[in-house]
CSV table of C-alpha atoms and ligand atoms in Angstrom, one decimal:
chain,number,residue,atom,x,y,z
A,29,UNK,CA,157.6,-330.8,-6.7
A,30,UNK,CA,159.3,-329.2,-3.7
A,31,UNK,CA,162.6,-326.9,-3.9
A,32,UNK,CA,165.4,-325.8,-1.2
A,33,UNK,CA,166.5,-322.7,-1.5
A,34,UNK,CA,170.4,-322.2,-0.8
A,35,UNK,CA,172.1,-318.4,0.0
A,36,UNK,CA,175.4,-317.6,0.4
A,37,UNK,CA,176.4,-314.3,1.1
A,38,UNK,CA,179.1,-312.0,0.2
A,39,UNK,CA,179.3,-308.7,2.4
A,40,UNK,CA,181.4,-305.7,2.1
A,41,UNK,CA,182.3,-303.1,4.7
A,42,UNK,CA,184.0,-299.7,4.8
A,43,UNK,CA,186.6,-299.7,7.5
A,44,UNK,CA,186.7,-297.1,9.8
A,45,UNK,CA,190.4,-295.8,9.3
A,46,UNK,CA,191.9,-292.3,9.4
A,47,UNK,CA,193.4,-292.9,6.3
A,48,UNK,CA,192.9,-295.1,3.2
A,49,UNK,CA,194.2,-298.8,2.5
A,50,UNK,CA,197.3,-297.9,0.6
A,51,UNK,CA,198.0,-294.4,0.9
A,52,UNK,CA,197.8,-291.5,3.2
A,53,UNK,CA,194.7,-290.0,2.0
A,54,UNK,CA,191.9,-289.3,3.8
A,55,UNK,CA,189.0,-292.2,4.4
A,56,UNK,CA,186.1,-289.8,4.9
A,57,UNK,CA,182.8,-291.5,3.6
A,58,UNK,CA,180.9,-288.3,4.8
A,59,UNK,CA,182.9,-286.1,2.2
A,60,UNK,CA,180.6,-284.3,-0.4
A,61,UNK,CA,183.0,-282.2,-2.8
A,62,UNK,CA,184.3,-285.2,-5.1
A,63,UNK,CA,188.1,-285.8,-5.6
A,64,UNK,CA,189.1,-284.0,-2.9
A,65,UNK,CA,190.6,-287.2,-0.6
A,66,UNK,CA,192.8,-288.3,-3.5
A,67,UNK,CA,196.6,-288.7,-4.2
A,68,UNK,CA,199.2,-290.3,-7.1
A,69,UNK,CA,198.9,-293.7,-5.4
A,70,UNK,CA,194.6,-294.1,-5.1
A,71,UNK,CA,194.7,-292.4,-8.5
A,72,UNK,CA,196.9,-295.4,-10.0
A,73,UNK,CA,199.8,-293.1,-11.4
A,74,UNK,CA,202.3,-295.1,-12.8
A,75,UNK,CA,205.6,-295.3,-10.8
A,76,UNK,CA,203.5,-294.9,-7.3
A,77,UNK,CA,203.8,-297.7,-4.4
A,78,UNK,CA,201.4,-298.9,-2.0
A,79,UNK,CA,201.8,-299.2,1.6
A,80,UNK,CA,199.9,-301.4,4.1
A,81,UNK,CA,197.3,-299.9,6.5
A,82,UNK,CA,198.4,-301.9,9.6
A,83,UNK,CA,195.2,-300.4,11.4
A,84,UNK,CA,192.8,-302.0,8.3
A,85,UNK,CA,194.7,-305.2,9.1
A,86,UNK,CA,194.0,-305.2,12.9
A,87,UNK,CA,190.7,-304.7,12.5
A,88,UNK,CA,189.9,-307.4,10.0
A,89,UNK,CA,192.1,-309.7,12.7
A,90,UNK,CA,189.3,-308.2,15.2
A,91,UNK,CA,186.4,-309.3,13.3
A,92,UNK,CA,188.3,-313.0,12.9
A,93,UNK,CA,188.4,-313.0,16.8
A,94,UNK,CA,184.9,-312.1,17.4
A,95,UNK,CA,183.7,-314.5,15.0
A,96,UNK,CA,185.6,-317.5,16.8
A,97,UNK,CA,187.5,-318.0,13.2
A,98,UNK,CA,191.2,-318.8,12.5
A,99,UNK,CA,193.9,-316.0,11.9
A,100,UNK,CA,196.2,-316.5,9.0
A,101,UNK,CA,199.5,-316.4,10.1
A,102,UNK,CA,200.8,-315.9,6.5
A,103,UNK,CA,198.8,-313.3,4.6
A,104,UNK,CA,199.4,-311.5,1.0
A,105,UNK,CA,197.4,-309.4,-1.3
A,106,UNK,CA,196.6,-310.1,-4.3
A,107,UNK,CA,196.1,-308.0,-8.1
A,108,UNK,CA,192.6,-308.6,-9.5
A,109,UNK,CA,192.8,-307.7,-12.9
A,110,UNK,CA,189.9,-306.1,-14.4
A,111,UNK,CA,189.0,-303.0,-16.7
A,112,UNK,CA,186.8,-300.4,-15.8
A,113,UNK,CA,186.7,-296.4,-14.9
A,114,UNK,CA,186.4,-296.9,-11.2
A,115,UNK,CA,189.8,-298.7,-10.8
A,116,UNK,CA,192.4,-296.7,-12.2
A,117,UNK,CA,195.1,-299.3,-12.0
A,118,UNK,CA,193.3,-301.8,-14.0
A,119,UNK,CA,193.6,-304.3,-10.8
A,120,UNK,CA,192.1,-303.9,-7.4
A,121,UNK,CA,194.4,-305.0,-4.7
A,122,UNK,CA,192.3,-307.9,-2.9
A,123,UNK,CA,193.0,-311.0,-1.2
A,124,UNK,CA,193.0,-314.1,-2.9
A,125,UNK,CA,194.6,-317.7,-1.8
A,126,UNK,CA,195.7,-316.5,1.8
A,127,UNK,CA,192.9,-314.1,3.9
A,128,UNK,CA,193.4,-312.7,7.1
A,129,UNK,CA,190.7,-314.6,8.6
A,130,UNK,CA,189.1,-318.1,7.6
A,131,UNK,CA,186.2,-319.8,9.2
A,132,UNK,CA,184.4,-318.7,12.3
A,133,UNK,CA,180.5,-318.5,12.6
A,134,UNK,CA,178.0,-315.9,13.2
A,135,UNK,CA,173.8,-316.3,14.1
A,136,UNK,CA,174.4,-320.0,13.7
A,137,UNK,CA,175.8,-319.2,9.7
A,138,UNK,CA,179.4,-320.8,9.1
A,139,UNK,CA,181.4,-318.3,7.4
A,140,UNK,CA,184.1,-318.8,4.6
A,141,UNK,CA,186.5,-316.2,5.0
A,142,UNK,CA,187.0,-312.6,5.5
A,143,UNK,CA,189.7,-310.6,3.7
A,144,UNK,CA,190.6,-306.9,3.1
A,145,UNK,CA,190.8,-305.0,-0.2
A,146,UNK,CA,190.5,-301.7,-1.4
A,147,UNK,CA,187.0,-299.7,-2.5
A,148,UNK,CA,186.6,-298.7,-6.0
A,149,UNK,CA,185.7,-295.5,-7.2
A,150,UNK,CA,182.1,-294.4,-7.0
A,151,UNK,CA,180.9,-294.0,-10.8
A,152,UNK,CA,177.7,-291.9,-11.7
A,153,UNK,CA,176.0,-292.8,-14.8
A,154,UNK,CA,173.0,-290.5,-14.7
A,155,UNK,CA,174.2,-287.2,-15.9
A,156,UNK,CA,173.3,-287.3,-19.7
A,157,UNK,CA,175.5,-288.7,-22.6
A,158,UNK,CA,179.0,-288.6,-20.1
A,159,UNK,CA,179.8,-290.2,-16.8
A,160,UNK,CA,181.3,-288.9,-13.3
A,161,UNK,CA,183.6,-290.4,-11.4
A,162,UNK,CA,184.4,-289.5,-8.0
A,163,UNK,CA,187.8,-290.9,-6.6
A,164,UNK,CA,187.5,-290.2,-2.8
A,165,UNK,CA,186.2,-293.7,-2.1
A,166,UNK,CA,188.8,-295.4,-4.6
A,167,UNK,CA,191.1,-297.0,-1.9
A,168,UNK,CA,189.2,-297.0,1.1
A,169,UNK,CA,189.6,-300.4,3.0
A,170,UNK,CA,187.0,-302.9,2.3
A,171,UNK,CA,186.4,-305.8,4.2
A,172,UNK,CA,184.9,-308.7,2.5
A,173,UNK,CA,183.2,-311.4,4.6
A,174,UNK,CA,181.8,-314.6,2.7
A,175,UNK,CA,179.4,-317.1,4.2
A,176,UNK,CA,179.1,-321.0,3.4
A,177,UNK,CA,175.8,-321.5,1.5
A,178,UNK,CA,174.0,-322.6,4.6
A,179,UNK,CA,171.2,-319.8,4.5
A,180,UNK,CA,167.8,-321.2,3.5
A,181,UNK,CA,165.6,-318.0,3.6
A,182,UNK,CA,165.4,-314.3,2.5
A,183,UNK,CA,164.5,-313.5,6.4
A,184,UNK,CA,167.3,-315.7,7.5
A,185,UNK,CA,170.0,-313.8,5.6
A,186,UNK,CA,168.4,-310.3,6.4
A,187,UNK,CA,169.0,-311.3,10.1
A,188,UNK,CA,172.4,-312.5,9.4
A,189,UNK,CA,173.3,-309.4,7.8
A,190,UNK,CA,171.5,-307.1,10.6
A,191,UNK,CA,173.9,-309.2,13.4
A,192,UNK,CA,177.0,-308.8,11.2
A,193,UNK,CA,176.3,-305.1,11.1
A,194,UNK,CA,175.6,-305.0,14.6
A,195,UNK,CA,179.3,-306.5,15.4
A,196,UNK,CA,181.1,-304.1,13.2
A,197,UNK,CA,179.5,-301.5,15.2
A,198,UNK,CA,180.4,-302.7,18.4
A,199,UNK,CA,183.8,-303.4,17.3
A,200,UNK,CA,184.1,-299.9,16.1
A,201,UNK,CA,185.4,-301.5,13.0
A,202,UNK,CA,182.9,-299.7,10.5
A,203,UNK,CA,179.6,-298.0,11.0
A,204,UNK,CA,178.0,-300.2,8.3
A,205,UNK,CA,175.5,-297.8,7.3
A,206,UNK,CA,173.8,-299.6,4.3
A,207,UNK,CA,171.8,-296.4,3.1
A,208,UNK,CA,175.6,-294.7,2.9
A,209,UNK,CA,176.6,-297.7,1.1
A,210,UNK,CA,179.5,-298.5,3.9
A,211,UNK,CA,178.0,-301.9,3.9
A,212,UNK,CA,176.8,-303.7,0.9
A,213,UNK,CA,175.3,-307.0,0.5
A,214,UNK,CA,175.5,-309.8,-2.0
A,215,UNK,CA,173.4,-312.7,-2.2
A,216,UNK,CA,174.2,-316.0,-4.1
A,217,UNK,CA,170.9,-318.0,-4.3
A,218,UNK,CA,169.8,-321.3,-6.0
A,219,UNK,CA,167.6,-323.6,-5.6
A,220,UNK,CA,167.0,-327.5,-6.0
A,221,UNK,CA,164.6,-329.7,-6.2
A,222,UNK,CA,163.9,-332.2,-3.0
A,223,UNK,CA,164.4,-335.5,-4.5
A,224,UNK,CA,163.5,-338.7,-2.8
A,225,UNK,CA,166.9,-339.6,-3.7
A,226,UNK,CA,168.1,-337.3,-1.3
A,227,UNK,CA,170.8,-336.0,-3.6
A,228,UNK,CA,173.0,-332.7,-2.0
A,229,UNK,CA,173.8,-331.5,-5.0
A,230,UNK,CA,173.1,-327.3,-5.1
A,231,UNK,CA,171.3,-325.7,-7.7
A,232,UNK,CA,173.0,-322.9,-10.3
A,233,UNK,CA,173.2,-319.6,-8.4
A,234,UNK,CA,172.6,-316.2,-9.6
A,235,UNK,CA,174.7,-313.5,-7.7
A,236,UNK,CA,172.1,-310.3,-6.8
A,237,UNK,CA,173.9,-307.2,-6.2
A,238,UNK,CA,172.7,-303.7,-4.8
A,239,UNK,CA,171.0,-304.9,-2.1
A,240,UNK,CA,171.1,-301.5,-0.1
A,241,UNK,CA,168.8,-302.3,2.9
A,242,UNK,CA,167.6,-305.4,4.7
A,243,UNK,CA,164.2,-305.3,3.3
A,244,UNK,CA,166.1,-305.4,0.1
A,245,UNK,CA,168.0,-308.7,0.8
A,246,UNK,CA,165.0,-310.3,1.9
A,247,UNK,CA,162.7,-309.4,-0.7
A,248,UNK,CA,165.6,-310.0,-3.7
A,249,UNK,CA,166.0,-313.3,-2.3
A,250,UNK,CA,162.4,-314.1,-1.9
A,251,UNK,CA,161.7,-313.0,-6.0
A,252,UNK,CA,164.8,-314.8,-6.8
A,253,UNK,CA,164.0,-317.9,-5.5
A,254,UNK,CA,160.6,-317.9,-7.2
A,255,UNK,CA,161.7,-317.1,-10.5
A,256,UNK,CA,164.5,-319.9,-10.4
A,257,UNK,CA,161.4,-322.2,-9.4
A,258,UNK,CA,159.5,-320.8,-12.3
A,259,UNK,CA,162.0,-321.4,-14.5
A,260,UNK,CA,162.6,-324.8,-13.8
A,261,UNK,CA,159.0,-325.8,-13.8
A,262,UNK,CA,158.4,-324.7,-17.1
A,263,UNK,CA,161.7,-326.7,-18.1
A,264,UNK,CA,164.0,-324.0,-18.5
A,265,UNK,CA,167.6,-323.7,-17.0
A,266,UNK,CA,168.6,-321.5,-14.3
A,267,UNK,CA,171.9,-319.6,-15.7
A,268,UNK,CA,175.1,-318.7,-13.7
A,269,UNK,CA,175.0,-314.6,-13.8
A,270,UNK,CA,175.0,-311.5,-12.1
A,271,UNK,CA,172.1,-309.8,-11.4
A,272,UNK,CA,171.0,-306.2,-10.2
A,273,UNK,CA,167.8,-305.5,-7.5
A,274,UNK,CA,165.4,-303.0,-9.1
A,275,UNK,CA,164.2,-301.3,-5.9
A,276,UNK,CA,161.2,-299.8,-7.8
A,277,UNK,CA,160.3,-302.9,-9.7
A,278,UNK,CA,161.3,-305.0,-6.5
A,279,UNK,CA,162.8,-307.5,-9.4
A,280,UNK,CA,166.1,-308.5,-10.0
A,281,UNK,CA,167.5,-308.3,-13.7
A,282,UNK,CA,170.3,-310.0,-15.7
A,283,UNK,CA,173.2,-307.7,-15.7
A,284,UNK,CA,176.0,-309.6,-16.7
A,285,UNK,CA,177.2,-313.6,-17.3
A,286,UNK,CA,178.9,-314.7,-14.0
A,287,UNK,CA,183.0,-314.4,-14.5
A,288,UNK,CA,184.9,-317.2,-13.1
A,289,UNK,CA,188.0,-316.2,-10.8
A,290,UNK,CA,190.3,-317.6,-13.6
A,291,UNK,CA,189.2,-314.7,-15.6
A,292,UNK,CA,190.5,-312.1,-13.1
A,293,UNK,CA,194.2,-313.3,-13.5
A,294,UNK,CA,194.8,-312.9,-9.8
A,295,UNK,CA,198.3,-312.8,-8.7
A,296,UNK,CA,200.4,-312.0,-5.7
A,297,UNK,CA,200.9,-307.9,-5.7
A,298,UNK,CA,204.7,-307.8,-5.9
A,299,UNK,CA,204.6,-304.0,-4.7
A,300,UNK,CA,203.5,-305.2,-1.1
A,301,UNK,CA,205.3,-307.3,1.4
A,302,UNK,CA,204.2,-310.7,2.5
A,303,UNK,CA,202.7,-310.7,6.2
A,304,UNK,CA,203.7,-312.9,9.2
A,305,UNK,CA,201.4,-312.5,11.4
A,306,UNK,CA,203.0,-314.2,14.7
A,307,UNK,CA,205.8,-311.4,13.7
A,308,UNK,CA,203.6,-308.7,14.8
A,309,UNK,CA,203.2,-308.8,18.9
A,310,UNK,CA,200.2,-306.6,18.9
A,311,UNK,CA,198.5,-308.9,16.3
A,312,UNK,CA,198.4,-311.9,18.5
A,313,UNK,CA,195.2,-313.4,19.1
A,314,UNK,CA,195.8,-313.0,23.0
A,315,UNK,CA,196.4,-309.3,22.3
A,316,UNK,CA,193.1,-308.7,19.6
A,317,UNK,CA,191.2,-310.5,22.2
A,318,UNK,CA,192.1,-308.3,25.1
A,319,UNK,CA,190.8,-305.0,23.4
A,320,UNK,CA,187.3,-306.6,22.4
A,321,UNK,CA,184.8,-304.7,23.8
A,322,UNK,CA,181.5,-306.4,25.3
A,323,UNK,CA,180.0,-308.6,22.2
A,324,UNK,CA,176.6,-308.3,21.1
A,325,UNK,CA,175.7,-311.7,22.3
A,326,UNK,CA,177.4,-311.1,25.3
A,327,UNK,CA,175.4,-308.1,26.2
A,328,UNK,CA,172.3,-310.1,25.7
A,329,UNK,CA,173.4,-312.9,28.2
A,330,UNK,CA,174.4,-310.2,30.4
A,331,UNK,CA,171.3,-308.1,30.5
A,332,UNK,CA,169.2,-311.4,31.0
A,333,UNK,CA,171.3,-312.2,33.9
A,334,UNK,CA,171.9,-309.4,35.6
A,335,UNK,CA,168.8,-307.7,35.1
A,336,UNK,CA,166.2,-310.4,34.4
A,337,UNK,CA,165.0,-308.2,31.8
A,338,UNK,CA,162.2,-309.7,28.8
A,339,UNK,CA,164.1,-310.3,25.5
A,340,UNK,CA,161.9,-307.3,23.6
A,341,UNK,CA,163.8,-304.8,26.2
A,342,UNK,CA,167.4,-307.0,26.0
A,343,UNK,CA,167.0,-306.6,21.9
A,344,UNK,CA,166.4,-302.8,22.2
A,345,UNK,CA,169.2,-301.9,24.9
A,346,UNK,CA,171.4,-304.1,22.4
A,347,UNK,CA,170.4,-302.8,19.3
A,348,UNK,CA,170.6,-298.9,20.4
A,349,UNK,CA,173.9,-299.0,22.3
A,350,UNK,CA,173.5,-295.4,23.7
A,351,UNK,CA,170.3,-296.2,25.0
A,352,UNK,CA,171.5,-299.9,26.7
A,353,UNK,CA,174.4,-297.5,28.5
A,354,UNK,CA,171.6,-295.1,29.3
A,355,UNK,CA,169.6,-297.9,31.1
A,356,UNK,CA,172.8,-299.3,33.0
A,357,UNK,CA,173.4,-295.7,34.2
A,358,UNK,CA,170.2,-295.2,35.5
A,359,UNK,CA,170.3,-298.4,37.3
A,360,UNK,CA,173.7,-297.8,38.8
A,361,UNK,CA,171.9,-294.5,40.3
A,362,UNK,CA,169.1,-296.4,41.2
A,363,UNK,CA,171.8,-297.9,43.5
A,364,UNK,CA,169.9,-301.2,44.1
A,365,UNK,CA,171.9,-304.7,44.1
A,366,UNK,CA,171.5,-306.2,40.9
A,367,UNK,CA,168.9,-309.0,41.6
A,368,UNK,CA,171.3,-311.5,40.8
A,369,UNK,CA,174.3,-310.5,42.0
A,370,UNK,CA,174.2,-313.2,45.1
A,371,UNK,CA,172.1,-316.0,43.2
A,372,UNK,CA,169.1,-315.0,44.4
A,373,UNK,CA,166.7,-312.2,43.5
A,374,UNK,CA,164.9,-309.6,45.8
A,375,UNK,CA,161.4,-308.7,44.5
A,376,UNK,CA,161.9,-305.2,45.1
A,377,UNK,CA,165.4,-304.5,43.5
A,378,UNK,CA,163.8,-306.2,40.5
A,379,UNK,CA,160.8,-304.1,40.8
A,380,UNK,CA,162.3,-301.2,40.6
A,381,UNK,CA,164.9,-302.0,37.8
A,382,UNK,CA,162.0,-303.4,35.4
A,383,UNK,CA,160.6,-300.0,36.4
A,384,UNK,CA,163.3,-298.2,35.2
A,385,UNK,CA,163.3,-300.4,31.8
A,386,UNK,CA,159.5,-300.3,31.1
A,387,UNK,CA,159.8,-296.5,31.3
A,388,UNK,CA,163.0,-296.2,28.8
A,389,UNK,CA,161.7,-298.7,26.3
A,390,UNK,CA,157.7,-297.5,26.2
A,391,UNK,CA,157.7,-293.7,27.3
A,392,UNK,CA,161.0,-292.5,26.6
A,393,UNK,CA,161.1,-294.1,23.5
A,394,UNK,CA,157.7,-293.0,22.6
A,395,UNK,CA,159.0,-289.5,23.2
A,396,UNK,CA,162.1,-290.0,21.1
A,397,UNK,CA,160.1,-291.4,18.1
A,398,UNK,CA,157.4,-288.7,18.4
A,399,UNK,CA,159.9,-286.2,18.7
A,400,UNK,CA,162.4,-287.6,16.3
A,401,UNK,CA,165.3,-287.7,18.6
A,402,UNK,CA,168.1,-290.4,18.8
A,403,UNK,CA,169.5,-291.6,21.9
A,404,UNK,CA,172.7,-289.6,21.3
A,405,UNK,CA,170.6,-286.5,21.9
A,406,UNK,CA,169.3,-287.0,25.2
A,407,UNK,CA,169.1,-284.2,27.4
A,408,UNK,CA,167.9,-286.3,30.8
A,409,UNK,CA,170.8,-287.2,32.8
A,410,UNK,CA,170.7,-290.6,33.7
A,411,UNK,CA,170.7,-289.7,37.8
A,412,UNK,CA,167.9,-287.8,37.1
A,413,UNK,CA,166.0,-290.2,35.3
A,414,UNK,CA,166.9,-292.4,37.9
A,415,UNK,CA,165.3,-290.2,40.8
A,416,UNK,CA,162.1,-290.0,39.0
A,417,UNK,CA,161.8,-293.4,38.5
A,418,UNK,CA,162.4,-293.6,42.7
A,419,UNK,CA,159.7,-290.5,43.2
A,420,UNK,CA,157.2,-293.0,41.3
A,421,UNK,CA,157.6,-296.2,43.0
A,422,UNK,CA,157.6,-294.3,46.4
A,423,UNK,CA,154.5,-292.9,45.5
A,424,UNK,CA,155.7,-289.3,45.5
A,425,UNK,CA,154.4,-288.8,42.2
A,426,UNK,CA,151.3,-290.8,40.5
A,427,UNK,CA,152.5,-293.1,37.2
A,428,UNK,CA,150.3,-290.0,35.4
A,429,UNK,CA,152.5,-287.5,37.1
A,430,UNK,CA,155.5,-289.1,36.1
A,431,UNK,CA,154.9,-288.9,32.5
A,432,UNK,CA,154.3,-285.0,32.7
A,433,UNK,CA,157.7,-284.9,34.4
A,434,UNK,CA,159.1,-287.0,31.9
A,435,UNK,CA,158.0,-284.9,29.1
A,436,UNK,CA,159.1,-281.6,30.8
A,437,UNK,CA,162.4,-283.3,31.4
A,438,UNK,CA,162.7,-284.4,28.1
A,439,UNK,CA,162.1,-281.4,26.6
A,440,UNK,CA,164.5,-279.1,28.7
A,441,UNK,CA,166.5,-281.5,31.3
A,442,UNK,CA,166.2,-281.0,34.8
A,443,UNK,CA,166.0,-282.5,38.2
A,444,UNK,CA,162.4,-284.2,38.7
A,445,UNK,CA,162.4,-282.9,42.5
A,446,UNK,CA,162.5,-279.5,41.3
A,447,UNK,CA,159.8,-279.9,38.3
A,448,UNK,CA,157.7,-281.3,40.8
A,449,UNK,CA,157.9,-278.5,43.2
A,450,UNK,CA,157.3,-276.1,40.5
A,451,UNK,CA,154.5,-277.5,38.5
A,452,UNK,CA,152.8,-278.5,41.8
A,453,UNK,CA,152.6,-282.3,40.4
A,454,UNK,CA,153.6,-284.0,44.0
A,455,UNK,CA,150.7,-286.8,44.6
A,456,UNK,CA,148.5,-285.9,47.5
A,457,UNK,CA,146.4,-288.2,49.9
A,458,UNK,CA,145.0,-285.4,51.3
A,459,UNK,CA,141.3,-286.5,51.8
A,460,UNK,CA,139.7,-282.8,52.1
A,461,UNK,CA,141.3,-282.0,48.7
A,462,UNK,CA,140.5,-285.4,47.0
A,463,UNK,CA,136.9,-285.2,48.3
A,464,UNK,CA,136.6,-281.9,46.5
A,465,UNK,CA,138.1,-283.0,43.3
A,466,UNK,CA,135.5,-286.2,43.5
A,467,UNK,CA,132.1,-283.9,44.1
A,468,UNK,CA,133.2,-281.8,41.2
A,469,UNK,CA,133.7,-284.8,38.7
A,470,UNK,CA,130.4,-286.4,40.0
A,471,UNK,CA,129.2,-283.0,39.3
A,472,UNK,CA,130.2,-282.9,36.0
A,473,UNK,CA,129.2,-286.4,34.8
A,474,UNK,CA,126.0,-286.8,36.4
A,475,UNK,CA,124.9,-289.7,33.7
A,476,UNK,CA,128.4,-291.8,34.3
A,477,UNK,CA,128.0,-291.6,37.6
A,478,UNK,CA,124.0,-292.8,37.7
A,479,UNK,CA,125.7,-295.7,35.8
A,480,UNK,CA,128.2,-296.5,38.4
A,481,UNK,CA,125.3,-296.3,41.5
A,482,UNK,CA,123.1,-298.7,39.1
A,483,UNK,CA,126.0,-301.3,39.1
A,484,UNK,CA,127.9,-300.6,36.1
A,485,UNK,CA,131.3,-301.0,37.9
A,486,UNK,CA,133.5,-299.9,34.4
A,487,UNK,CA,131.5,-296.4,35.0
A,488,UNK,CA,134.3,-296.0,37.9
A,489,UNK,CA,137.6,-296.3,36.0
A,490,UNK,CA,136.2,-293.0,34.0
A,491,UNK,CA,135.8,-291.0,36.7
A,492,UNK,CA,138.9,-291.9,38.3
A,493,UNK,CA,140.4,-290.7,35.1
A,494,UNK,CA,138.7,-287.7,34.9
A,495,UNK,CA,139.6,-286.8,38.6
A,496,UNK,CA,143.4,-287.6,37.7
A,497,UNK,CA,142.8,-285.1,35.0
A,498,UNK,CA,141.2,-282.8,37.3
A,499,UNK,CA,143.9,-283.1,40.0
A,500,UNK,CA,146.7,-283.0,37.2
A,501,UNK,CA,147.9,-286.3,38.3
A,502,UNK,CA,148.4,-285.3,42.1
A,503,UNK,CA,145.5,-287.5,43.6
A,504,UNK,CA,146.2,-290.5,45.1
B,629,ADP,P1,182.3,-317.8,-7.3
B,629,ADP,O1,183.4,-318.3,-7.6
B,629,ADP,O2,181.4,-317.8,-7.9
B,629,ADP,O3,182.5,-316.3,-6.4
B,629,ADP,P2,182.2,-319.1,-4.5
B,629,ADP,O4,182.6,-320.4,-4.3
B,629,ADP,O5,183.6,-318.4,-4.2
B,629,ADP,O6,181.7,-318.4,-6.1
B,629,ADP,O7,181.2,-318.5,-3.7
B,629,ADP,C1,180.8,-317.3,-3.8
B,629,ADP,C2,179.2,-317.2,-2.5
B,629,ADP,O8,178.4,-318.0,-3.2
B,629,ADP,C3,179.7,-317.7,-1.2
B,629,ADP,O9,179.2,-317.0,-0.4
B,629,ADP,C4,179.1,-319.4,-1.3
B,629,ADP,O10,178.1,-319.5,-0.1
B,629,ADP,C5,177.7,-319.0,-2.2
B,629,ADP,N1,177.3,-320.2,-3.3
B,629,ADP,C6,178.5,-320.9,-3.9
B,629,ADP,N2,177.8,-322.1,-4.5
B,629,ADP,C7,176.4,-321.8,-3.8
B,629,ADP,C8,175.3,-322.3,-4.4
B,629,ADP,N3,174.9,-323.2,-5.5
B,629,ADP,N4,173.8,-321.7,-4.0
B,629,ADP,C9,173.9,-320.9,-3.4
B,629,ADP,N5,175.1,-320.2,-3.0
B,629,ADP,C10,176.3,-320.7,-3.7
B,630,MG,MG1,182.8,-314.3,-5.5
């Protein structure tokens, strides 16, 4: 029997605001000392009243506009009632019937809704015979995005989550770092036999929580798919439940039977005002759209059109926002017309832009990896990098020389022209200089030189390489 896997994702992201969702305690996900960013409101003391964080609402609406979704005109907050030590009021303020955002699409995946709620406190249970609760996180604005059940593989789910993370970073609404728990993914997974009857009915789903990396998202879905198929094949039934992901065992495990939404006794929070979005001019779609930065997919298209970059380079410059800016700033300093600015392309300008792109994604990125330096820590000025590229393109330095200069620039910054002068790296075509080098290479490698004379053509490459080494990249 063949099976179809169906997945719907629920993704939470902590919003980057100054203060928490319903009080003015600091929203600081980096805080290491427990229980310092707290107040009677986020501790749920009796008699306190919440007030809505306008910036958080605006950020969710912005996400909605970017997704091409429908923004609510009427919206409200609901109480989701349950008892747990990390939820001091006995309920979480969330949204149920009237989310801020409905519909939209990302990476070809239909979005059901995006709503706003408050994060819970953080419990630690690995302390022995008691548990600890840190309320710094309690009340941090939390966006929840829910997709339709239209994803069909673990890799597709991971790709979606990656693209959402990128979007949230571009919009500046969340840092969405999964390792830090700023973005958390839950995967609802079901399988259904593909029968000849073409029944569209989906199988019973299990919801997998604690997915803290894209790898975990993918692996958990693959594992869960296989587990469910094995159950059905052996004549058993999949039960609707919440499962955890065990990173060490690379397995999902049962946590609890799934609660239904009526278990939560949702009702509108009487302490908070209803929202009539059209009453707030700042929240109009036109206004929000004006504030949107260039979005990842728009950037990809522009990089392709303007510079004719290859997909791999486009993806690197889109994923690493700072490196992308660096590239564009280098191109500005090259002072060439964008190749397609006038609908055509000149091979010279294309050539030098692609040369710059190649040096960034291979040589510069190589050094960054080797020395564990991020794009935000680069010492090289784009104008100096552009100069280096021009010198290489004009033959003032050899490609080997350029790599040496780049290494120095990488460690210390500086003007490549001066570095070349200082280190004597300028390329030379001086006959007698090169002749001396060539003679020395032949003297040092008599057998290889003999091989070449006997007709072994590629022996020459080795000899040229030795010559470049001996001349420290100077010989042309
Ligand atoms: P619940 O009420 O159990 O939370 P929802 O209908 O709200 O269920 O859906 C929660 C998530 O589960 C959504 O992302 C949705 O796309 C997904 N989902 C719903 N039914 C299925 C199914 N049969 N298989 C896989 N995912 C599903
Ligand atoms: Mg749910």
